Amino acid sequence: MLRSAPASLPHLGSGGSVSQFRGYRVSPQTEPAPKESKIHLRDLSLLELREFVTGHHVPAYRYRQLVSWLYCKLANDLLSMTDLPLAFRESLDREAVVHASQVVSIQTSNVDATRKFLFELSDGSLVESVLMRHGKRATVCVSSQVGCPLDCVFCQTGMGVFGRNLTSGEILDQVCHLKGETGEDAGKIHVVFMGMGEPLLNYHSVVKAIRVLNDPEGLDMGSRRITVSTAGLVGRIRSLADERLRCSLAVSLNASSDEKRRQLMPALSRHSLEEILAAAAYFHDRSGRRVTIEYVLLHGVNTSREDARLLGKLVRGRPFKLNLIPYNPDKEGRFESISDEEIDRFVRTLLPDAPTVTVRRSKGPDIDAACGQLWTQSLARTKRPVQESRDSG
Ligand code: SAH
């Protein structure tokens, strides 16, 4: 619960005024990064990359070599692509760059193997990505926007100033960099769009990035290994379903009634829970994939028996699985964490109606691993070289 505030959060104001203030747009446009003089190769779709190579009057197979350097060998430097002719490499190097983002800080958890990376983009904007390990399984949590225009009251990212949408190449840079960090023993990576931003507000770039992730010539990842997490933009969920991409969907519901959702996620109060869940069911119908319904557990706000009963009714008999996320506290202490007993009681109340319930255990609790926490600390920083820090916990 919000400390020093009643559970109904009245001081947060009405959904309408908050969302207007935050400037959330219904039909957001992709806002590309400021123009660089060089082409960012990971911004190109694989078709565009093929055309780019053909434009250099080299044999067509040079495209396959280049794409393998970009997405299999994860090269950073065009001149190091030694199976390409030197003249071609030099010409590429004059016109293009492999990546447009630099890692400026890394935090490593002492509690688990979680590592959090802060990237500086070509215009100086900062975004964060998290690499989590469960045995051999590595999960890469990527950002899709600089900050977030939504104003979910429990989320640290929404507290900062919204910057812009990332380009598809800036999203893929995060995946490639963290994939390169996973080490020899890692199995296949998983990518979740659960970092900073609302992926469906950056629809065009997110879809373009997923096409490269899906493509056998790109990262060759299927729907079990890619999850887009959305705060629940109904029209965009339906469009994503119609793209027929290979990806899974997670919807952050976070409330058991429209009224509570309006208080917790005011920018999206125009969509009722029923509309959101109907869109999620549509995604299942088109993709054949069960949709994950995410629910952040905020002690005293959305964790009562009544909340559990209502949530159970909402998901009963539908193609969903429930993922409960215990709130990861921020430094402002705006909400209280939930106890294990409270989680158990919530799950037991749900179980008759929601047969598949998982509880997501927080990763990297000592390194501010919740959405936006490293970023908000770093907004004021100036450029400096990569720093490795290991927090004492
Ligand atoms: N905008 C997207 C993706 C980013 S947030 C979305 O809303 O889904 C990714 C997930 O982290 C969401 O389920 C969100 O509800 C959750 N989240 C945000 N802040 C959190 C916090 N402090 N503790 C626990 N979960 C949090």
GROMACS .gro file of C-alpha atoms and ligand atoms in nm:
model
  419
    1MET     CA    1   0.000   0.000   0.000
    2LEU     CA    2   0.109   0.354  -0.054
    3ARG     CA    3   0.259   0.457   0.275
    4SER     CA    4   0.079   0.752   0.429
    5ALA     CA    5  -0.206   0.723   0.181
    6PRO     CA    6  -0.535   0.536   0.188
    7ALA     CA    7  -0.567   0.229  -0.033
    8SER     CA    8  -0.788   0.407  -0.283
    9LEU     CA    9  -0.497   0.639  -0.374
   10PRO     CA   10  -0.722   0.946  -0.407
   11HIS     CA   11  -0.429   1.190  -0.404
   12LEU     CA   12  -0.316   1.058  -0.741
   13GLY     CA   13  -0.600   1.244  -0.901
   14SER     CA   14  -0.843   1.125  -1.165
   15GLY     CA   15  -0.720   0.902  -1.446
   16GLY     CA   16  -0.814   1.160  -1.704
   17SER     CA   17  -0.613   1.446  -1.568
   18VAL     CA   18  -0.307   1.237  -1.499
   19SER     CA   19  -0.305   1.080  -1.842
   20GLN     CA   20  -0.350   1.415  -2.012
   21PHE     CA   21  -0.067   1.556  -1.808
   22ARG     CA   22   0.160   1.269  -1.904
   23GLY     CA   23   0.085   1.333  -2.270
   24TYR     CA   24  -0.004   0.974  -2.363
   25ARG     CA   25  -0.096   0.959  -2.728
   26VAL     CA   26  -0.352   0.721  -2.876
   27SER     CA   27  -0.176   0.678  -3.210
   28PRO     CA   28   0.190   0.722  -3.132
   29GLN     CA   29   0.435   0.754  -3.414
   30THR     CA   30   0.777   0.599  -3.427
   31GLU     CA   31   1.022   0.872  -3.346
   32PRO     CA   32   1.357   0.768  -3.483
   33ALA     CA   33   1.680   0.865  -3.315
   34PRO     CA   34   1.839   1.186  -3.441
   35LYS     CA   35   1.999   1.127  -3.778
   36GLU     CA   36   2.350   0.992  -3.771
   37SER     CA   37   2.571   1.027  -4.069
   38LYS     CA   38   2.628   0.651  -4.078
   39ILE     CA   39   2.373   0.375  -4.133
   40HIS     CA   40   2.307   0.158  -3.830
   41LEU     CA   41   2.305  -0.190  -3.986
   42ARG     CA   42   2.081  -0.343  -3.719
   43ASP     CA   43   1.816  -0.081  -3.806
   44LEU     CA   44   1.773  -0.249  -4.142
   45SER     CA   45   1.525  -0.530  -4.200
   46LEU     CA   46   1.697  -0.834  -4.349
   47LEU     CA   47   1.548  -0.746  -4.687
   48GLU     CA   48   1.688  -0.392  -4.658
   49LEU     CA   49   2.024  -0.533  -4.555
   50ARG     CA   50   2.027  -0.762  -4.860
   51GLU     CA   51   1.952  -0.464  -5.086
   52PHE     CA   52   2.221  -0.259  -4.912
   53VAL     CA   53   2.480  -0.531  -4.984
   54THR     CA   54   2.367  -0.577  -5.343
   55GLY     CA   55   2.408  -0.203  -5.391
   56HIS     CA   56   2.782  -0.252  -5.334
   57HIS     CA   57   2.817  -0.470  -5.643
   58VAL     CA   58   2.948  -0.769  -5.450
   59PRO     CA   59   2.821  -1.128  -5.496
   60ALA     CA   60   2.488  -1.205  -5.324
   61TYR     CA   61   2.651  -1.449  -5.079
   62ARG     CA   62   2.829  -1.155  -4.913
   63TYR     CA   63   2.488  -1.070  -4.761
   64ARG     CA   64   2.477  -1.407  -4.582
   65GLN     CA   65   2.828  -1.355  -4.450
   66LEU     CA   66   2.743  -1.007  -4.322
   67VAL     CA   67   2.417  -1.117  -4.158
   68SER     CA   68   2.603  -1.398  -3.983
   69TRP     CA   69   2.857  -1.150  -3.846
   70LEU     CA   70   2.576  -0.927  -3.718
   71TYR     CA   71   2.348  -1.185  -3.555
   72CYS     CA   72   2.546  -1.510  -3.504
   73LYS     CA   73   2.902  -1.401  -3.441
   74LEU     CA   74   2.776  -1.075  -3.283
   75ALA     CA   75   3.064  -0.874  -3.426
   76ASN     CA   76   3.104  -0.511  -3.324
   77ASP     CA   77   3.349  -0.395  -3.583
   78LEU     CA   78   3.306  -0.406  -3.960
   79LEU     CA   79   3.680  -0.417  -4.026
   80SER     CA   80   3.711  -0.738  -3.820
   81MET     CA   81   3.480  -0.934  -4.056
   82THR     CA   82   3.774  -1.115  -4.205
   83ASP     CA   83   3.598  -1.331  -4.464
   84LEU     CA   84   3.474  -1.018  -4.643
   85PRO     CA   85   3.712  -0.858  -4.897
   86LEU     CA   86   3.907  -0.569  -4.745
   87ALA     CA   87   3.778  -0.317  -5.001
   88PHE     CA   88   3.417  -0.411  -4.918
   89ARG     CA   89   3.486  -0.390  -4.543
   90GLU     CA   90   3.641  -0.046  -4.583
   91SER     CA   91   3.352   0.077  -4.787
   92LEU     CA   92   3.104  -0.058  -4.528
   93ASP     CA   93   3.304   0.105  -4.252
   94ARG     CA   94   3.283   0.444  -4.425
   95GLU     CA   95   2.904   0.425  -4.455
   96ALA     CA   96   2.778   0.217  -4.166
   97VAL     CA   97   2.817   0.105  -3.805
   98VAL     CA   98   2.726  -0.230  -3.650
   99HIS     CA   99   2.580  -0.092  -3.329
  100ALA     CA  100   2.469   0.250  -3.214
  101SER     CA  101   2.462   0.189  -2.838
  102GLN     CA  102   2.743   0.172  -2.582
  103VAL     CA  103   2.729   0.007  -2.241
  104VAL     CA  104   2.814   0.273  -1.982
  105SER     CA  105   2.748   0.083  -1.662
  106ILE     CA  106   2.690  -0.273  -1.543
  107GLN     CA  107   2.553  -0.381  -1.207
  108THR     CA  108   2.593  -0.741  -1.096
  109SER     CA  109   2.379  -0.892  -0.823
  110ASN     CA  110   2.540  -1.066  -0.530
  111VAL     CA  111   2.220  -1.258  -0.464
  112ASP     CA  112   2.183  -1.424  -0.805
  113ALA     CA  113   2.352  -1.401  -1.142
  114THR     CA  114   2.140  -1.108  -1.259
  115ARG     CA  115   2.326  -0.831  -1.440
  116LYS     CA  116   2.185  -0.497  -1.531
  117PHE     CA  117   2.327  -0.297  -1.824
  118LEU     CA  118   2.286   0.074  -1.886
  119PHE     CA  119   2.321   0.165  -2.255
  120GLU     CA  120   2.394   0.509  -2.390
  121LEU     CA  121   2.239   0.563  -2.732
  122SER     CA  122   2.386   0.774  -3.010
  123ASP     CA  123   2.196   1.085  -2.895
  124GLY     CA  124   2.307   1.043  -2.532
  125SER     CA  125   1.975   0.889  -2.416
  126LEU     CA  126   2.002   0.611  -2.159
  127VAL     CA  127   1.816   0.280  -2.150
  128GLU     CA  128   1.862  -0.031  -1.941
  129SER     CA  129   1.849  -0.405  -2.008
  130VAL     CA  130   1.870  -0.694  -1.766
  131LEU     CA  131   2.032  -1.035  -1.815
  132MET     CA  132   1.889  -1.306  -1.589
  133ARG     CA  133   2.008  -1.664  -1.553
  134HIS     CA  134   1.823  -1.971  -1.428
  135GLY     CA  135   2.081  -2.246  -1.476
  136LYS     CA  136   2.151  -2.269  -1.847
  137ARG     CA  137   1.851  -2.059  -1.938
  138ALA     CA  138   1.932  -1.693  -2.005
  139THR     CA  139   1.663  -1.428  -2.030
  140VAL     CA  140   1.730  -1.087  -2.180
  141CYS     CA  141   1.489  -0.814  -2.068
  142VAL     CA  142   1.498  -0.528  -2.319
  143SER     CA  143   1.370  -0.170  -2.324
  144SER     CA  144   1.159  -0.042  -2.612
  145GLN     CA  145   1.147   0.328  -2.517
  146VAL     CA  146   1.359   0.588  -2.339
  147GLY     CA  147   1.144   0.623  -2.029
  148CYS     CA  148   0.773   0.560  -2.064
  149PRO     CA  149   0.480   0.789  -2.141
  150LEU     CA  150   0.246   0.577  -1.928
  151ASP     CA  151   0.208   0.657  -1.562
  152CYS     CA  152   0.156   0.328  -1.380
  153VAL     CA  153   0.185   0.443  -1.020
  154PHE     CA  154   0.400   0.150  -0.899
  155CYS     CA  155   0.653   0.166  -1.185
  156GLN     CA  156   0.976   0.360  -1.156
  157THR     CA  157   1.016   0.412  -1.531
  158GLY     CA  158   0.699   0.621  -1.548
  159MET     CA  159   0.843   0.862  -1.290
  160GLY     CA  160   1.113   0.989  -1.525
  161VAL     CA  161   1.066   1.209  -1.828
  162PHE     CA  162   0.964   1.023  -2.145
  163GLY     CA  163   1.230   1.056  -2.413
  164ARG     CA  164   1.151   0.876  -2.735
  165ASN     CA  165   1.091   0.544  -2.904
  166LEU     CA  166   1.391   0.323  -2.971
  167THR     CA  167   1.471   0.220  -3.325
  168SER     CA  168   1.461  -0.152  -3.409
  169GLY     CA  169   1.841  -0.148  -3.423
  170GLU     CA  170   1.865  -0.005  -3.072
  171ILE     CA  171   1.640  -0.286  -2.949
  172LEU     CA  172   1.848  -0.548  -3.134
  173ASP     CA  173   2.172  -0.397  -2.998
  174GLN     CA  174   2.050  -0.480  -2.646
  175VAL     CA  175   1.968  -0.839  -2.745
  176CYS     CA  176   2.298  -0.893  -2.929
  177HIS     CA  177   2.508  -0.737  -2.656
  178LEU     CA  178   2.349  -0.937  -2.376
  179LYS     CA  179   2.352  -1.256  -2.585
  180GLY     CA  180   2.725  -1.199  -2.624
  181GLU     CA  181   2.752  -1.171  -2.245
  182THR     CA  182   2.578  -1.500  -2.168
  183GLY     CA  183   2.892  -1.712  -2.176
  184GLU     CA  184   2.975  -2.052  -2.320
  185ASP     CA  185   2.754  -2.260  -2.090
  186ALA     CA  186   2.434  -2.073  -2.178
  187GLY     CA  187   2.162  -2.240  -2.380
  188LYS     CA  188   1.936  -2.049  -2.614
  189ILE     CA  189   1.840  -1.704  -2.494
  190HIS     CA  190   1.488  -1.577  -2.428
  191VAL     CA  191   1.390  -1.218  -2.498
  192VAL     CA  192   1.122  -1.037  -2.298
  193PHE     CA  193   1.004  -0.684  -2.377
  194MET     CA  194   0.965  -0.602  -2.009
  195GLY     CA  195   1.227  -0.333  -1.966
  196MET     CA  196   1.163   0.038  -1.996
  197GLY     CA  197   0.869   0.159  -2.200
  198GLU     CA  198   0.549   0.029  -2.349
  199PRO     CA  199   0.641  -0.186  -2.651
  200LEU     CA  200   0.304  -0.142  -2.823
  201LEU     CA  201   0.350   0.237  -2.816
  202ASN     CA  202   0.661   0.174  -3.027
  203TYR     CA  203   0.479  -0.073  -3.244
  204HIS     CA  204   0.665  -0.033  -3.573
  205SER     CA  205   1.017  -0.073  -3.430
  206VAL     CA  206   0.919  -0.358  -3.199
  207VAL     CA  207   0.760  -0.555  -3.484
  208LYS     CA  208   1.060  -0.486  -3.708
  209ALA     CA  209   1.298  -0.610  -3.434
  210ILE     CA  210   1.089  -0.924  -3.376
  211ARG     CA  211   1.102  -1.007  -3.748
  212VAL     CA  212   1.483  -1.013  -3.724
  213LEU     CA  213   1.464  -1.218  -3.401
  214ASN     CA  214   1.231  -1.466  -3.577
  215ASP     CA  215   1.419  -1.493  -3.905
  216PRO     CA  216   1.633  -1.808  -3.944
  217GLU     CA  217   1.902  -1.583  -4.095
  218GLY     CA  218   1.870  -1.346  -3.798
  219LEU     CA  219   1.853  -1.482  -3.443
  220ASP     CA  220   1.615  -1.766  -3.540
  221MET     CA  221   1.399  -1.740  -3.227
  222GLY     CA  222   1.048  -1.883  -3.203
  223SER     CA  223   0.742  -1.776  -3.009
  224ARG     CA  224   0.838  -1.967  -2.695
  225ARG     CA  225   1.149  -1.754  -2.666
  226ILE     CA  226   1.007  -1.403  -2.727
  227THR     CA  227   0.750  -1.232  -2.504
  228VAL     CA  228   0.602  -0.888  -2.558
  229SER     CA  229   0.463  -0.748  -2.234
  230THR     CA  230   0.203  -0.474  -2.270
  231ALA     CA  231   0.012  -0.255  -2.029
  232GLY     CA  232  -0.295  -0.343  -2.237
  233LEU     CA  233  -0.340  -0.135  -2.554
  234VAL     CA  234  -0.641  -0.312  -2.696
  235GLY     CA  235  -0.615  -0.212  -3.064
  236ARG     CA  236  -0.242  -0.278  -3.075
  237ILE     CA  237  -0.279  -0.623  -2.918
  238ARG     CA  238  -0.520  -0.714  -3.199
  239SER     CA  239  -0.285  -0.571  -3.464
  240LEU     CA  240   0.006  -0.767  -3.318
  241ALA     CA  241  -0.204  -1.085  -3.333
  242ASP     CA  242  -0.271  -1.017  -3.703
  243GLU     CA  243   0.102  -0.975  -3.782
  244ARG     CA  244   0.141  -1.351  -3.741
  245LEU     CA  245   0.483  -1.308  -3.582
  246ARG     CA  246   0.638  -1.584  -3.375
  247CYS     CA  247   0.607  -1.429  -3.028
  248SER     CA  248   0.415  -1.469  -2.706
  249LEU     CA  249   0.212  -1.203  -2.530
  250ALA     CA  250   0.193  -1.097  -2.166
  251VAL     CA  251  -0.065  -0.844  -2.052
  252SER     CA  252  -0.010  -0.644  -1.732
  253LEU     CA  253  -0.356  -0.641  -1.581
  254ASN     CA  254  -0.257  -0.554  -1.224
  255ALA     CA  255  -0.612  -0.493  -1.102
  256SER     CA  256  -0.926  -0.692  -1.037
  257SER     CA  257  -1.171  -0.413  -1.122
  258ASP     CA  258  -1.187  -0.126  -1.368
  259GLU     CA  259  -1.185   0.123  -1.083
  260LYS     CA  260  -0.863  -0.013  -0.930
  261ARG     CA  261  -0.698  -0.032  -1.269
  262ARG     CA  262  -0.788   0.332  -1.332
  263GLN     CA  263  -0.608   0.424  -1.012
  264LEU     CA  264  -0.302   0.209  -1.075
  265MET     CA  265  -0.265   0.257  -1.451
  266PRO     CA  266  -0.451   0.583  -1.520
  267ALA     CA  267  -0.321   0.644  -1.872
  268LEU     CA  268  -0.501   0.333  -1.996
  269SER     CA  269  -0.828   0.378  -1.813
  270ARG     CA  270  -1.021   0.405  -2.140
  271HIS     CA  271  -1.000   0.026  -2.182
  272SER     CA  272  -1.211  -0.191  -1.951
  273LEU     CA  273  -1.067  -0.515  -1.812
  274GLU     CA  274  -1.316  -0.705  -2.028
  275GLU     CA  275  -1.197  -0.530  -2.346
  276ILE     CA  276  -0.835  -0.601  -2.258
  277LEU     CA  277  -0.899  -0.967  -2.185
  278ALA     CA  278  -1.105  -1.004  -2.505
  279ALA     CA  279  -0.808  -0.868  -2.702
  280ALA     CA  280  -0.577  -1.110  -2.519
  281ALA     CA  281  -0.812  -1.399  -2.608
  282TYR     CA  282  -0.803  -1.282  -2.972
  283PHE     CA  283  -0.422  -1.299  -2.961
  284HIS     CA  284  -0.452  -1.658  -2.838
  285ASP     CA  285  -0.698  -1.745  -3.116
  286ARG     CA  286  -0.464  -1.608  -3.384
  287SER     CA  287  -0.136  -1.739  -3.241
  288GLY     CA  288  -0.238  -2.057  -3.060
  289ARG     CA  289  -0.031  -1.933  -2.765
  290ARG     CA  290  -0.179  -1.898  -2.420
  291VAL     CA  291  -0.146  -1.539  -2.303
  292THR     CA  292   0.019  -1.459  -1.970
  293ILE     CA  293  -0.180  -1.224  -1.748
  294GLU     CA  294   0.061  -1.037  -1.522
  295TYR     CA  295  -0.049  -0.903  -1.186
  296VAL     CA  296   0.186  -0.699  -0.965
  297LEU     CA  297   0.103  -0.772  -0.601
  298LEU     CA  298   0.084  -0.442  -0.410
  299HIS     CA  299   0.025  -0.512  -0.044
  300GLY     CA  300  -0.306  -0.373   0.077
  301VAL     CA  301  -0.393  -0.232  -0.266
  302ASN     CA  302  -0.484  -0.528  -0.490
  303THR     CA  303  -0.413  -0.834  -0.272
  304SER     CA  304  -0.733  -0.890  -0.071
  305ARG     CA  305  -0.939  -1.211  -0.086
  306GLU     CA  306  -1.196  -1.017  -0.286
  307ASP     CA  307  -0.927  -0.914  -0.538
  308ALA     CA  308  -0.821  -1.280  -0.571
  309ARG     CA  309  -1.182  -1.394  -0.618
  310LEU     CA  310  -1.254  -1.127  -0.883
  311LEU     CA  311  -0.927  -1.200  -1.065
  312GLY     CA  312  -1.008  -1.572  -1.065
  313LYS     CA  313  -1.347  -1.499  -1.222
  314LEU     CA  314  -1.187  -1.281  -1.489
  315VAL     CA  315  -0.951  -1.553  -1.610
  316ARG     CA  316  -1.172  -1.858  -1.549
  317GLY     CA  317  -1.211  -2.084  -1.853
  318ARG     CA  318  -1.000  -1.858  -2.076
  319PRO     CA  319  -0.674  -1.932  -2.259
  320PHE     CA  320  -0.457  -1.753  -2.006
  321LYS     CA  321  -0.198  -1.831  -1.744
  322LEU     CA  322  -0.158  -1.604  -1.446
  323ASN     CA  323   0.178  -1.469  -1.341
  324LEU     CA  324   0.182  -1.295  -1.003
  325ILE     CA  325   0.468  -1.049  -0.953
  326PRO     CA  326   0.547  -0.946  -0.594
  327TYR     CA  327   0.607  -0.569  -0.596
  328ASN     CA  328   0.975  -0.480  -0.613
  329PRO     CA  329   1.008  -0.176  -0.383
  330ASP     CA  330   1.177   0.144  -0.496
  331LYS     CA  331   1.377   0.384  -0.285
  332GLU     CA  332   1.078   0.616  -0.236
  333GLY     CA  333   0.900   0.330  -0.058
  334ARG     CA  334   0.574   0.413  -0.229
  335PHE     CA  335   0.423   0.068  -0.177
  336GLU     CA  336   0.488  -0.214   0.065
  337SER     CA  337   0.616  -0.556  -0.039
  338ILE     CA  338   0.385  -0.849   0.007
  339SER     CA  339   0.470  -1.130   0.253
  340ASP     CA  340   0.501  -1.496   0.151
  341GLU     CA  341   0.194  -1.583   0.363
  342GLU     CA  342  -0.010  -1.319   0.182
  343ILE     CA  343   0.105  -1.455  -0.155
  344ASP     CA  344   0.009  -1.811  -0.048
  345ARG     CA  345  -0.335  -1.696   0.063
  346PHE     CA  346  -0.388  -1.504  -0.263
  347VAL     CA  347  -0.287  -1.807  -0.472
  348ARG     CA  348  -0.506  -2.046  -0.270
  349THR     CA  349  -0.808  -1.821  -0.319
  350LEU     CA  350  -0.741  -1.809  -0.692
  351LEU     CA  351  -0.669  -2.173  -0.756
  352PRO     CA  352  -1.017  -2.312  -0.817
  353ASP     CA  353  -1.072  -2.058  -1.095
  354ALA     CA  354  -0.719  -2.013  -1.230
  355PRO     CA  355  -0.552  -2.352  -1.267
  356THR     CA  356  -0.220  -2.214  -1.394
  357VAL     CA  357  -0.071  -1.963  -1.153
  358THR     CA  358   0.299  -1.885  -1.123
  359VAL     CA  359   0.469  -1.642  -0.888
  360ARG     CA  360   0.762  -1.455  -1.036
  361ARG     CA  361   1.044  -1.436  -0.788
  362SER     CA  362   1.234  -1.113  -0.808
  363LYS     CA  363   1.572  -1.127  -0.974
  364GLY     CA  364   1.860  -0.905  -0.870
  365PRO     CA  365   1.686  -0.756  -0.564
  366ASP     CA  366   2.008  -0.585  -0.458
  367ILE     CA  367   2.067  -0.406  -0.789
  368ASP     CA  368   1.739  -0.222  -0.840
  369ALA     CA  369   1.635  -0.475  -1.101
  370ALA     CA  370   1.274  -0.360  -1.129
  371CYS     CA  371   1.163  -0.165  -1.430
  372GLY     CA  372   1.349   0.166  -1.466
  373GLN     CA  373   1.532   0.167  -1.136
  374LEU     CA  374   1.888   0.190  -1.267
  375TRP     CA  375   1.781   0.436  -1.533
  376THR     CA  376   1.615   0.679  -1.291
  377GLN     CA  377   1.933   0.684  -1.084
  378SER     CA  378   2.142   0.761  -1.388
  379LEU     CA  379   1.945   1.031  -1.564
  380ALA     CA  380   2.167   1.310  -1.442
  381ARG     CA  381   2.495   1.140  -1.517
  382THR     CA  382   2.740   1.256  -1.776
  383LYS     CA  383   2.932   1.037  -2.017
  384ARG     CA  384   3.188   0.811  -1.856
  385PRO     CA  385   3.352   0.480  -1.936
  386VAL     CA  386   3.199   0.142  -1.851
  387GLN     CA  387   3.182   0.081  -1.480
  388GLU     CA  388   3.138  -0.261  -1.328
  389SER     CA  389   2.988  -0.243  -0.983
  390ARG     CA  390   2.894  -0.521  -0.747
  391ASP     CA  391   2.656  -0.397  -0.486
  392SER     CA  392   2.702  -0.522  -0.137
  393GLY     CA  393   2.333  -0.589  -0.107
  394SAH     N1  394   0.490  -0.150  -2.032
  394SAH     C1  395   0.497  -0.293  -2.034
  394SAH     C2  396   0.636  -0.350  -2.012
  394SAH     C3  397   0.722  -0.287  -1.906
  394SAH     S1  398   0.681  -0.322  -1.738
  394SAH     C4  399   0.396  -0.353  -1.938
  394SAH     O1  400   0.331  -0.277  -1.866
  394SAH     O2  401   0.379  -0.474  -1.939
  394SAH     C5  402   0.707  -0.495  -1.722
  394SAH     C6  403   0.633  -0.557  -1.604
  394SAH     O3  404   0.691  -0.511  -1.481
  394SAH     C7  405   0.486  -0.520  -1.600
  394SAH     O4  406   0.409  -0.636  -1.573
  394SAH     C8  407   0.478  -0.424  -1.483
  394SAH     O5  408   0.349  -0.426  -1.426
  394SAH     C9  409   0.587  -0.477  -1.390
  394SAH     N2  410   0.642  -0.382  -1.292
  394SAH    C10  411   0.668  -0.251  -1.307
  394SAH     N3  412   0.719  -0.199  -1.194
  394SAH    C11  413   0.726  -0.300  -1.105
  394SAH    C12  414   0.769  -0.310  -0.969
  394SAH     N4  415   0.818  -0.206  -0.904
  394SAH     N5  416   0.761  -0.431  -0.909
  394SAH    C13  417   0.714  -0.538  -0.975
  394SAH     N6  418   0.672  -0.536  -1.102
  394SAH    C14  419   0.677  -0.417  -1.167
   0.00000   0.00000   0.00000
